[in-house]
PDB file of C-alpha atoms and ligand atoms in Angstrom:
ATOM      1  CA  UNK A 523     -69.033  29.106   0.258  1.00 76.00           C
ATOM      2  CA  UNK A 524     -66.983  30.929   2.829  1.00 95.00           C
ATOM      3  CA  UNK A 525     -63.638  29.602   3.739  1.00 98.00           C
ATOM      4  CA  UNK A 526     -63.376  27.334   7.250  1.00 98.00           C
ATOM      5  CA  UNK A 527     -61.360  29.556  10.009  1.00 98.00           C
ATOM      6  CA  UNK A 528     -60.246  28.851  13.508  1.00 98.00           C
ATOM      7  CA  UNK A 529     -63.434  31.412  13.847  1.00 98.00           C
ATOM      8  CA  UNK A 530     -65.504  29.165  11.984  1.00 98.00           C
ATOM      9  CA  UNK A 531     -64.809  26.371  14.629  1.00 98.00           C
ATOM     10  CA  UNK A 532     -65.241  28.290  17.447  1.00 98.00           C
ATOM     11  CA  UNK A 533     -68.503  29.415  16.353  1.00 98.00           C
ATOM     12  CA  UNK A 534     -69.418  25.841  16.094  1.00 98.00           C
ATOM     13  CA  UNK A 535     -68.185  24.424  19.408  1.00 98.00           C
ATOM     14  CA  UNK A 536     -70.281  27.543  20.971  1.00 98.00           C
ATOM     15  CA  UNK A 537     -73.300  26.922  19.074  1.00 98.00           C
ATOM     16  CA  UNK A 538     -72.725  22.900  19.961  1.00 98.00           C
ATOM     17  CA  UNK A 539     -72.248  21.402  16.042  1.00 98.00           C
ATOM     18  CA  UNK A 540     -69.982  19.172  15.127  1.00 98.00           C
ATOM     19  CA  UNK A 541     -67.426  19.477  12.436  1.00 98.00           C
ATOM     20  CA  UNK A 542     -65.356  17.029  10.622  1.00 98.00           C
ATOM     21  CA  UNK A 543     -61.692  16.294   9.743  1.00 98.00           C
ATOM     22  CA  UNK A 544     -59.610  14.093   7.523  1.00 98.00           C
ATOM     23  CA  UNK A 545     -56.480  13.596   6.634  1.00 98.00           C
ATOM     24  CA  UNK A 546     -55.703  14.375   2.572  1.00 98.00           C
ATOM     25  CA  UNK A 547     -52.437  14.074   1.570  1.00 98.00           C
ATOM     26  CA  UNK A 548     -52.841  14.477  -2.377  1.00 98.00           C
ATOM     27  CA  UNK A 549     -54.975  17.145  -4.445  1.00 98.00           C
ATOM     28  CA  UNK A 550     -57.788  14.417  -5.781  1.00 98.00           C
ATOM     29  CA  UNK A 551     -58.408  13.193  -2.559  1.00 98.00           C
ATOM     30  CA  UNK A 552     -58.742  17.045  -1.177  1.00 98.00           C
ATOM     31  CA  UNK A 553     -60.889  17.813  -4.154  1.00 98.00           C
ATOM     32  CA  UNK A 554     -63.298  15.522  -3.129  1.00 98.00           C
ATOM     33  CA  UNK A 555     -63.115  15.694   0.850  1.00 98.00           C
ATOM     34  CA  UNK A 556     -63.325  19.630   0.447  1.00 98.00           C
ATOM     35  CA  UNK A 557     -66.758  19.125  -2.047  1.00 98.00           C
ATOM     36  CA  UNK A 558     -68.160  16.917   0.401  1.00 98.00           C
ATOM     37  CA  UNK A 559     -67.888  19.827   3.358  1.00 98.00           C
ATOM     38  CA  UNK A 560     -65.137  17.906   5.352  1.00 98.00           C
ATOM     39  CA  UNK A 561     -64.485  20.708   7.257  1.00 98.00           C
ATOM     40  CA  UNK A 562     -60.816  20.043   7.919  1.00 99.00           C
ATOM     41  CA  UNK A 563     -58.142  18.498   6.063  1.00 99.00           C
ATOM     42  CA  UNK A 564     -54.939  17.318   7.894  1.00 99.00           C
ATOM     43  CA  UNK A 565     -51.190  16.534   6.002  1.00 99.00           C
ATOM     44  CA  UNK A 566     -50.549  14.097   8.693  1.00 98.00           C
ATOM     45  CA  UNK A 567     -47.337  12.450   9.725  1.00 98.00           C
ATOM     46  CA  UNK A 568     -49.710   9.220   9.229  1.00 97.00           C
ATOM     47  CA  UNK A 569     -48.638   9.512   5.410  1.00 98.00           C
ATOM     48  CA  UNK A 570     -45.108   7.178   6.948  1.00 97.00           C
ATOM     49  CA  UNK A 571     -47.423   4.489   7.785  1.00 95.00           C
ATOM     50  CA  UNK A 572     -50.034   5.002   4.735  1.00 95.00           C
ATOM     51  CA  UNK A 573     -48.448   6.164   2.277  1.00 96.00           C
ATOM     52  CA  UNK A 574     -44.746   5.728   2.969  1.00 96.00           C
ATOM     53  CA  UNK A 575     -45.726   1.403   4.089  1.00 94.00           C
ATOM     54  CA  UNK A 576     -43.429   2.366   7.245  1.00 96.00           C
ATOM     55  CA  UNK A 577     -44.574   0.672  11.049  1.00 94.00           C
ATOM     56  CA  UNK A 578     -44.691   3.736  12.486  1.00 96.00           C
ATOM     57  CA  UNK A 579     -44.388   7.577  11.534  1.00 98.00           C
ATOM     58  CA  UNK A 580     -40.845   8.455  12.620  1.00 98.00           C
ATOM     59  CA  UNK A 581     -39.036   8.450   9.085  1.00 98.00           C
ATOM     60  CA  UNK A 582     -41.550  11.279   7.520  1.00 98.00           C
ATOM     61  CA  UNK A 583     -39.306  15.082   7.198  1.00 98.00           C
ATOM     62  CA  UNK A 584     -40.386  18.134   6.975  1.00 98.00           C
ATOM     63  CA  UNK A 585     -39.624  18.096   3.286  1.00 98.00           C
ATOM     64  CA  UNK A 586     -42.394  15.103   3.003  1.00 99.00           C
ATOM     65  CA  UNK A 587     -45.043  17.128   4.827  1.00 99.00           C
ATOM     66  CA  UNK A 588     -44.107  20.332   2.358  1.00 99.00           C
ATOM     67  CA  UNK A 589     -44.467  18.551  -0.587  1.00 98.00           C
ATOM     68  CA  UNK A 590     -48.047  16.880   0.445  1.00 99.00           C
ATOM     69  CA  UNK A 591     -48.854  20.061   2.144  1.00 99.00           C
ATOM     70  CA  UNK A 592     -48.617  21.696  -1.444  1.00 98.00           C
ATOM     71  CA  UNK A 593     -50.549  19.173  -3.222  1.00 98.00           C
ATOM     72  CA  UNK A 594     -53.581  19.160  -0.833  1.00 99.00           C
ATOM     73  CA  UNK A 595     -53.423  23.660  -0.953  1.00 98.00           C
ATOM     74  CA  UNK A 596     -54.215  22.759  -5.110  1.00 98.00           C
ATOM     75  CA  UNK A 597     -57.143  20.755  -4.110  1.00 98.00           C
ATOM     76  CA  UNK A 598     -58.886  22.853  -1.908  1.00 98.00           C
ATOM     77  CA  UNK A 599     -61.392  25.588  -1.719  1.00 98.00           C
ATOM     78  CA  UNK A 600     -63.037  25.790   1.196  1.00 98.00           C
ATOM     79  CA  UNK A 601     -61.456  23.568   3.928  1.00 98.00           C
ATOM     80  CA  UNK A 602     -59.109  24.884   6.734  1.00 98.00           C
ATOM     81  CA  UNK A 603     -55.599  22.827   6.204  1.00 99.00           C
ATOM     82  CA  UNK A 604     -53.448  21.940   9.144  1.00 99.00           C
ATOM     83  CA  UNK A 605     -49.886  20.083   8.205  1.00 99.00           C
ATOM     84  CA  UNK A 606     -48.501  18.065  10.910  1.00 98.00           C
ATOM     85  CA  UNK A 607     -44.724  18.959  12.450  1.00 98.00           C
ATOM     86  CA  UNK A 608     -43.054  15.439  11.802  1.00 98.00           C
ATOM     87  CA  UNK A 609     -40.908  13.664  14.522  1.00 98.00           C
ATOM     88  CA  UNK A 610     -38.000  15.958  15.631  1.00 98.00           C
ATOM     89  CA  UNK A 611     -38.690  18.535  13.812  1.00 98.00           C
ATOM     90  CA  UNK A 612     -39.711  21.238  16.710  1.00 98.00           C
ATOM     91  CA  UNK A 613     -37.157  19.491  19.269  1.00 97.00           C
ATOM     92  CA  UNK A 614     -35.586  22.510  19.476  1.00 98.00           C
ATOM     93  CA  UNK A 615     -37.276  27.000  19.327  1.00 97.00           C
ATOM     94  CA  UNK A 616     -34.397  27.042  16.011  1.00 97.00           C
ATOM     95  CA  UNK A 617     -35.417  24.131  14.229  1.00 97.00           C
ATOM     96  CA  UNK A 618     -39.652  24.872  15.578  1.00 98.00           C
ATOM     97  CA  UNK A 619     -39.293  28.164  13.866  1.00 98.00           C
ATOM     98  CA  UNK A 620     -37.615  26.872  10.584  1.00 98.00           C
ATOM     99  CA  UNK A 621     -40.074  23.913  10.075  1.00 98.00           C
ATOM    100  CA  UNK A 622     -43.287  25.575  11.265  1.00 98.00           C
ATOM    101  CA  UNK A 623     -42.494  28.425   8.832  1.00 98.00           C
ATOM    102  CA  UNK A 624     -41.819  26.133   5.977  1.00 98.00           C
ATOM    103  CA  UNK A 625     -45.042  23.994   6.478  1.00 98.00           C
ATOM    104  CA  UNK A 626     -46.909  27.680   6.560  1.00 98.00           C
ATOM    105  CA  UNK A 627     -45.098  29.074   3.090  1.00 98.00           C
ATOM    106  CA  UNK A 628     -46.244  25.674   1.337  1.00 98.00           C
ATOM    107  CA  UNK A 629     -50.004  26.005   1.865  1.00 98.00           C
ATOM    108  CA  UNK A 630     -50.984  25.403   5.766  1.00 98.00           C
ATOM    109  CA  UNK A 631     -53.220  27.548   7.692  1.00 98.00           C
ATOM    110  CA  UNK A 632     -51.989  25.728  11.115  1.00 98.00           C
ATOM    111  CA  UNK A 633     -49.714  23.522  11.927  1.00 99.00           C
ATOM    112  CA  UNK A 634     -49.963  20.728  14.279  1.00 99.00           C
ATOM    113  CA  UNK A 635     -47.522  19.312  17.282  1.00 98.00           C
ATOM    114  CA  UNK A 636     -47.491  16.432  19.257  1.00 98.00           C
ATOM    115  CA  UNK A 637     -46.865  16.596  23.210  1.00 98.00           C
ATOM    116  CA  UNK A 638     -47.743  18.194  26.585  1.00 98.00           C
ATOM    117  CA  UNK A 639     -46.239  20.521  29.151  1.00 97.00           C
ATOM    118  CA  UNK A 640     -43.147  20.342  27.301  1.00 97.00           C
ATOM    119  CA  UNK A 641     -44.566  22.288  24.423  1.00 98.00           C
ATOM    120  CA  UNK A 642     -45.785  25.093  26.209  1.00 98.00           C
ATOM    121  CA  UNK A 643     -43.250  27.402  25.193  1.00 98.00           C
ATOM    122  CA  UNK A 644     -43.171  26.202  22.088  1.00 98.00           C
ATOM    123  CA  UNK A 645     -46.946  26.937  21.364  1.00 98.00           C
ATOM    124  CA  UNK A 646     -46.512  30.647  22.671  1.00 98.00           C
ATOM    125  CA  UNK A 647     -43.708  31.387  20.670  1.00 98.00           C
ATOM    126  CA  UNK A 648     -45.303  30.345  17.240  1.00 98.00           C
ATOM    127  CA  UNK A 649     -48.447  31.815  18.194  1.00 98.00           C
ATOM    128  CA  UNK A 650     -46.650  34.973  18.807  1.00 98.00           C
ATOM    129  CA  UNK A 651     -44.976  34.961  15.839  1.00 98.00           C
ATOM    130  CA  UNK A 652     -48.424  34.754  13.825  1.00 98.00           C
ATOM    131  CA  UNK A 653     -48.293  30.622  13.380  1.00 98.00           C
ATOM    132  CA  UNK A 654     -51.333  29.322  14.358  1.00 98.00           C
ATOM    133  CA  UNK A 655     -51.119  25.945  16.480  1.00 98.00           C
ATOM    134  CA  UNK A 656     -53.286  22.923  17.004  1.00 99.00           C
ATOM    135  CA  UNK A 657     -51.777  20.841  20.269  1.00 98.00           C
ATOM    136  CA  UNK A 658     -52.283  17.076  20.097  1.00 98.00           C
ATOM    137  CA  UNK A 659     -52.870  14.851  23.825  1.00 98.00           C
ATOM    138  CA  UNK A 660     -53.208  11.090  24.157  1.00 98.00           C
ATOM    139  CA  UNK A 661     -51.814   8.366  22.444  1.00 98.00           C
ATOM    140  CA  UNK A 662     -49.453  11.123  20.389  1.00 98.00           C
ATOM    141  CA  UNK A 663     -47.905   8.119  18.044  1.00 97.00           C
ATOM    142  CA  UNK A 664     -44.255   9.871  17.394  1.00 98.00           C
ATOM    143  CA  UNK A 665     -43.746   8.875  21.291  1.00 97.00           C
ATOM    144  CA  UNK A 666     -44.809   4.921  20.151  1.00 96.00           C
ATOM    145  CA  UNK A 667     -41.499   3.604  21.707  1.00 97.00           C
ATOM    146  CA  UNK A 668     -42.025   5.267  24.816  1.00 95.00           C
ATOM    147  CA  UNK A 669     -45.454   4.302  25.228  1.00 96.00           C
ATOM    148  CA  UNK A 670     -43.945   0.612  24.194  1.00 95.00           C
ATOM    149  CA  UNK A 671     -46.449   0.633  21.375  1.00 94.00           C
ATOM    150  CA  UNK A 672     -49.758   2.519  20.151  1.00 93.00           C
ATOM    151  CA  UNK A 673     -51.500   2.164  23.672  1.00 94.00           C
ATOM    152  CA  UNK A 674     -54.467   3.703  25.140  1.00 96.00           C
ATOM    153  CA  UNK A 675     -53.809   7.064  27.275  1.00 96.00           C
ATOM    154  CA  UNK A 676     -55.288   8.351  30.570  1.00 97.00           C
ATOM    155  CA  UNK A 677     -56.992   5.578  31.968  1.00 96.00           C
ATOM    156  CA  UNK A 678     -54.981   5.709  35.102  1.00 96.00           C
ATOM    157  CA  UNK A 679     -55.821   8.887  37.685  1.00 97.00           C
ATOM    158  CA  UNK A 680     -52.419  10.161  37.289  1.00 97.00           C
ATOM    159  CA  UNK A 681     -52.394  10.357  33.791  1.00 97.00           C
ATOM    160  CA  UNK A 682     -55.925  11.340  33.347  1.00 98.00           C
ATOM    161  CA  UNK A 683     -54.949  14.150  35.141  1.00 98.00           C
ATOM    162  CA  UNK A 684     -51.614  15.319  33.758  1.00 98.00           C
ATOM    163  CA  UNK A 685     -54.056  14.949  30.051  1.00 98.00           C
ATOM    164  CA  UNK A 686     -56.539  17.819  31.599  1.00 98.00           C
ATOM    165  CA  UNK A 687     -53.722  19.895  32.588  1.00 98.00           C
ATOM    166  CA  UNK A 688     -51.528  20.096  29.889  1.00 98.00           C
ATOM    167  CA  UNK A 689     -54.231  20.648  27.448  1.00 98.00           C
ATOM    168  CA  UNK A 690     -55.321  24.102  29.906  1.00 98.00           C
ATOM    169  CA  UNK A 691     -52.128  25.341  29.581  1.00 98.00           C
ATOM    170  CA  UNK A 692     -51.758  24.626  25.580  1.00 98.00           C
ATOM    171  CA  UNK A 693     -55.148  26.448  25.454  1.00 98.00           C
ATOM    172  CA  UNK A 694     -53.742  29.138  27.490  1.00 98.00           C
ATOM    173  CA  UNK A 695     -50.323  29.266  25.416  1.00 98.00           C
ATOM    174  CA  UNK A 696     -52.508  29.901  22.752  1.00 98.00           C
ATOM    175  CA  UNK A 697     -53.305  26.639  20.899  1.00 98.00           C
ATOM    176  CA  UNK A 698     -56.643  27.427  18.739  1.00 98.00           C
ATOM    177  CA  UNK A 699     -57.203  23.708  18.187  1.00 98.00           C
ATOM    178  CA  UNK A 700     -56.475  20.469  20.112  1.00 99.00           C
ATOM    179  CA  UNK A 701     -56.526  16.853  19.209  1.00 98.00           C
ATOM    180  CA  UNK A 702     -57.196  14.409  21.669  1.00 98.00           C
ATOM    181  CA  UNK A 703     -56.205  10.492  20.391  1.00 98.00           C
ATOM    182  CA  UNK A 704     -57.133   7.525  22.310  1.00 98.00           C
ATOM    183  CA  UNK A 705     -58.305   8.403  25.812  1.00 98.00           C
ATOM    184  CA  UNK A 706     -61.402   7.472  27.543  1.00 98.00           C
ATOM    185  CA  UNK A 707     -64.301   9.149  26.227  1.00 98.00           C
ATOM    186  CA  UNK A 708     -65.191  10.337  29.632  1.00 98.00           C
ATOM    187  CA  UNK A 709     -62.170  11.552  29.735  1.00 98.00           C
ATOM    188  CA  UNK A 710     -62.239  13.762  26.532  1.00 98.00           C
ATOM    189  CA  UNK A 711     -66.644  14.714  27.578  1.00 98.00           C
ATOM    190  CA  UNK A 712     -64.128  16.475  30.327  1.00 98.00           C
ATOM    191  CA  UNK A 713     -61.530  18.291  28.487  1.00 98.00           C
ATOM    192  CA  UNK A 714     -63.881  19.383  25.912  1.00 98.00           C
ATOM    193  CA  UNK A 715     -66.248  20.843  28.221  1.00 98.00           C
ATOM    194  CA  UNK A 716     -62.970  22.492  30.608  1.00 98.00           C
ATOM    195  CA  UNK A 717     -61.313  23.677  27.099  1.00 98.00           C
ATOM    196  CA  UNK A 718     -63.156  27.076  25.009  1.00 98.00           C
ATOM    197  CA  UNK A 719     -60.910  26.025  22.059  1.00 98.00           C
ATOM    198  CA  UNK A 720     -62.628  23.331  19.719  1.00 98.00           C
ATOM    199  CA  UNK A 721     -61.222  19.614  20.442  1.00 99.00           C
ATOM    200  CA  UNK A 722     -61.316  17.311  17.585  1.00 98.00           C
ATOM    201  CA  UNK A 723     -61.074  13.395  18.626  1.00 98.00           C
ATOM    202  CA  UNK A 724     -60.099  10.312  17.113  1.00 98.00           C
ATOM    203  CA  UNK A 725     -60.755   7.161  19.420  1.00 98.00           C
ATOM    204  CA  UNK A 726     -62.130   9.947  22.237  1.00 98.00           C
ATOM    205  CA  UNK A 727     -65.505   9.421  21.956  1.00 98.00           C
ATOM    206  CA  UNK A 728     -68.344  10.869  20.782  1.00 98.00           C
ATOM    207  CA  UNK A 729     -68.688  14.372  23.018  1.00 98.00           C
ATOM    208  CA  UNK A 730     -65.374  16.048  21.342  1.00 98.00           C
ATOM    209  CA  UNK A 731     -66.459  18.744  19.245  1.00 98.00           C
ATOM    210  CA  UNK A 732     -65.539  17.264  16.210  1.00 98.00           C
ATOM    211  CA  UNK A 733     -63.887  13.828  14.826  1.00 98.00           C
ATOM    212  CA  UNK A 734     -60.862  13.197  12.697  1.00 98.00           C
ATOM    213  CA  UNK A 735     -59.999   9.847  11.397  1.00 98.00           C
ATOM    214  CA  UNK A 736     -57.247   8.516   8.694  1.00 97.00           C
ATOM    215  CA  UNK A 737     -58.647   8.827   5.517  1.00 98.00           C
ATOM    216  CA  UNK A 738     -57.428   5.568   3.927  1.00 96.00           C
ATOM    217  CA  UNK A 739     -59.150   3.701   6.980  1.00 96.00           C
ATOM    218  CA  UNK A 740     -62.774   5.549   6.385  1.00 97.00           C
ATOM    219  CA  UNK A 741     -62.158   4.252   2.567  1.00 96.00           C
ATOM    220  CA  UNK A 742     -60.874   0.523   3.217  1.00 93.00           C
ATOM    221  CA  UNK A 743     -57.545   0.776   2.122  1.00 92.00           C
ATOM    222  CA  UNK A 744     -55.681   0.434   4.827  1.00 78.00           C
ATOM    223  CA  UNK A 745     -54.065  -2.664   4.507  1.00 68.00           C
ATOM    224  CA  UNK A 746     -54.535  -5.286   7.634  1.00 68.00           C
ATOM    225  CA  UNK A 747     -55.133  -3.433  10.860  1.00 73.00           C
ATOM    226  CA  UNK A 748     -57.855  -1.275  11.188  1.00 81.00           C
ATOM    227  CA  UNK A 749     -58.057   0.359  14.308  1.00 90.00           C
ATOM    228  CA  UNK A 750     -61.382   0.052  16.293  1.00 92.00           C
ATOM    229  CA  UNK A 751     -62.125   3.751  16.678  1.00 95.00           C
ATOM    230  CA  UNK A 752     -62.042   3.932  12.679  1.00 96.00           C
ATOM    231  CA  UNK A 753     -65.085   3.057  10.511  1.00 95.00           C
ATOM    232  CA  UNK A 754     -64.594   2.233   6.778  1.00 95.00           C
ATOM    233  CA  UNK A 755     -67.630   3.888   5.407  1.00 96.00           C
ATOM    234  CA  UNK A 756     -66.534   2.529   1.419  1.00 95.00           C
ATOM    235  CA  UNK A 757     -68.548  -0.834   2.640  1.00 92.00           C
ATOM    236  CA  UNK A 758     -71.884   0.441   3.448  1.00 92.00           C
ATOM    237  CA  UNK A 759     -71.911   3.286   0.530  1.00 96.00           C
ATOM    238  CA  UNK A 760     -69.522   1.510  -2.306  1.00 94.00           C
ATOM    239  CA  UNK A 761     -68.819   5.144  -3.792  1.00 96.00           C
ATOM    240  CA  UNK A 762     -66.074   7.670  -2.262  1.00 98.00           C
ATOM    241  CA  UNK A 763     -68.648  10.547  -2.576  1.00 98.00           C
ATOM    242  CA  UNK A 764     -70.981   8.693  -1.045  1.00 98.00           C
ATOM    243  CA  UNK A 765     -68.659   7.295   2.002  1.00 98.00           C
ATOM    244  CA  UNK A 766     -67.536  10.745   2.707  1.00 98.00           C
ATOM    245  CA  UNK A 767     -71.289  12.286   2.595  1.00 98.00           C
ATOM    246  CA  UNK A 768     -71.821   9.642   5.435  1.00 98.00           C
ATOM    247  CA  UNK A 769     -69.305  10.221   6.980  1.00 98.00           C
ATOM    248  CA  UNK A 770     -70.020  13.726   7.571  1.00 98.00           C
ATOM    249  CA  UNK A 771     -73.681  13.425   8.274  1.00 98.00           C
ATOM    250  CA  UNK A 772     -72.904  10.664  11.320  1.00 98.00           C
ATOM    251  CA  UNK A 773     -70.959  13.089  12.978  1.00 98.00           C
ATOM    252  CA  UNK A 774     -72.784  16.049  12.188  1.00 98.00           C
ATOM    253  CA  UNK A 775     -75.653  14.040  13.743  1.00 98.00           C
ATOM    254  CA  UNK A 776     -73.712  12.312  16.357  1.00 97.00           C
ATOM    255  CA  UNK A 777     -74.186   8.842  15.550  1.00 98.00           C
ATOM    256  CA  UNK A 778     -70.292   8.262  14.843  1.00 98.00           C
ATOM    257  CA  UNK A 779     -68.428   7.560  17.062  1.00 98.00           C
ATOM    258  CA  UNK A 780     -70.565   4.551  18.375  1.00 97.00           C
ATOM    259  CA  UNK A 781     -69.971   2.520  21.489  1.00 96.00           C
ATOM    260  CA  UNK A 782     -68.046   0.527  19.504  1.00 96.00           C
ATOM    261  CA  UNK A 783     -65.739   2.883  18.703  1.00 97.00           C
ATOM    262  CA  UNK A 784     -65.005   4.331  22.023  1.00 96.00           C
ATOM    263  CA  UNK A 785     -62.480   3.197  24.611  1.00 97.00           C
ATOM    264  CA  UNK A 786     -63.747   3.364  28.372  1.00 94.00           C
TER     265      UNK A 786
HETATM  266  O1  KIV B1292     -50.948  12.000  11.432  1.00 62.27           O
HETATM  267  C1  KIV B1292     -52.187  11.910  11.535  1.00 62.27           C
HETATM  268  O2  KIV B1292     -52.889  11.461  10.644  1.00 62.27           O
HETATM  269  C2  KIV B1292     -52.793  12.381  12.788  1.00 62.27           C
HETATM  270  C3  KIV B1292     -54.242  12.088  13.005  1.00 62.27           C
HETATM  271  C4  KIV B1292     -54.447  10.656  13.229  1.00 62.27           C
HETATM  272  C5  KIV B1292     -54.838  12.930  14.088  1.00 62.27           C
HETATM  273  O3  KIV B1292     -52.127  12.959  13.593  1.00 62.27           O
END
């Protein structure tokens, strides 16, 4: 079984198949999600709210990513592993370079940052230097308190707009991935189709080019809010095997995300 690449997923997008994501943050979870051809496994900054019981995902370091970055590298054979850049920890090229790197030496094969024009630079000078970047758009959730809470992104012209643009020039900084999170689906059908990098949504609708959701929300353990754009596919398969082999079929085959799950 040959090893998921940024090639891998560019092959896909061209060929128009859907791939899949997660986010692992242990080696038995990555074990499994990895067996069960998830084709990407993400150390997210989530792990403050999911694993860390904090409101939002500010208070995870570098040092928390590492170590979970580590643990997921044991469990995995086949999947490509991107560890998120916590809050403030690529605020300035110094610090971008020192975090990025450490992320990298502990088991990632790309690292992941949150924000738009800003960023440019940043994205160029990693990419330079050999680190490979996936650029994240929308509701990016370590700007909660300036959104003034975990809102919807884009729906206004202006916004929609500024969205398109700033994920051209990440693409042309040399991003090889982008996340889009929360947006209008029509609004992601157009960014996908603008972008030749691979876009992987979550609450973006069903015409990304592949889907990423929270791991403990597609297994029921999240504990009282469950987002809408999530499915917890534990309740109609009662076996994790089982929930992640749906999981991966429904958006191989396109049925996930449903209306549902999609914001207009
Ligand atoms: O931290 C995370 O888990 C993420 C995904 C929700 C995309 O950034």
């Amino acid at each position: 079984m040959s090893k998921v690449t940024s090639s891998t997923l560019l092959k896909l997008k061209q060929q128009g198949q859907k791939f899949t994501a997660l986010t692992a943050y242990d080696a038995s979870f990555a074990g499994v999600f990895d067996q069960q051809g998830v084709d990407i496994l993400l150390v997210g900054d989530s792990m403050g709210m999911v694993l860390q019981g904090h409101d939002d995902t500010l208070p995870v370091t570098v040092a928390d990513i590492a170590y979970h970055t580590r643990c997921v590298r044991r469990g995995i054979n086949r999947a490509l592993l991107i560890a998120d850049m916590p809050f403030m920890s690529y605020a300035t090229p110094e610090q971008t370079m020192v975090s990025a790197a450490e992320l990298m030496r502990n088991g990632a094969n790309m690292v992941k940052l949150e924000g738009g024009l800003w960023l440019v630079d940043t994205v160029r000078m990693l990419t330079e230097r050999g680190i490979p970047v996936c650029a994240h758009l929308g509701l990016t959730p370590q700007s909660v308190h300036l959104f003034g809470g975990f809102k919807i992104q884009g729906r206004d012209v202006n916004n929609a707009e500024r969205i398109i643009s700033e994920a051209v020039e990440l693409e042309a900084a040399g991003a090889q991935l982008l996340v889009l999170e929360c947006i209008p689906a029509a609004l992601a059908k157009q960014i996908t189709a603008t972008l030749s990098i691979p876009v992987i949504g979550i609450g973006a609708g069903k015409d990304c080019d592949g889907q990423i959701l929270v791991m403990h929300d597609v297994l029921g353990i999240s504990s009282g809010y469950i987002p809408r754009f999530s499915k917890n596919y534990i309740s109609q398969t009662g076996d994790i095997r089982a929930a992640i082999d749906a999981y991966v079929e429904e958006v191989k085959s396109g049925a996930f995300p449903a209306e549902q799950h999609t914001f207009n």
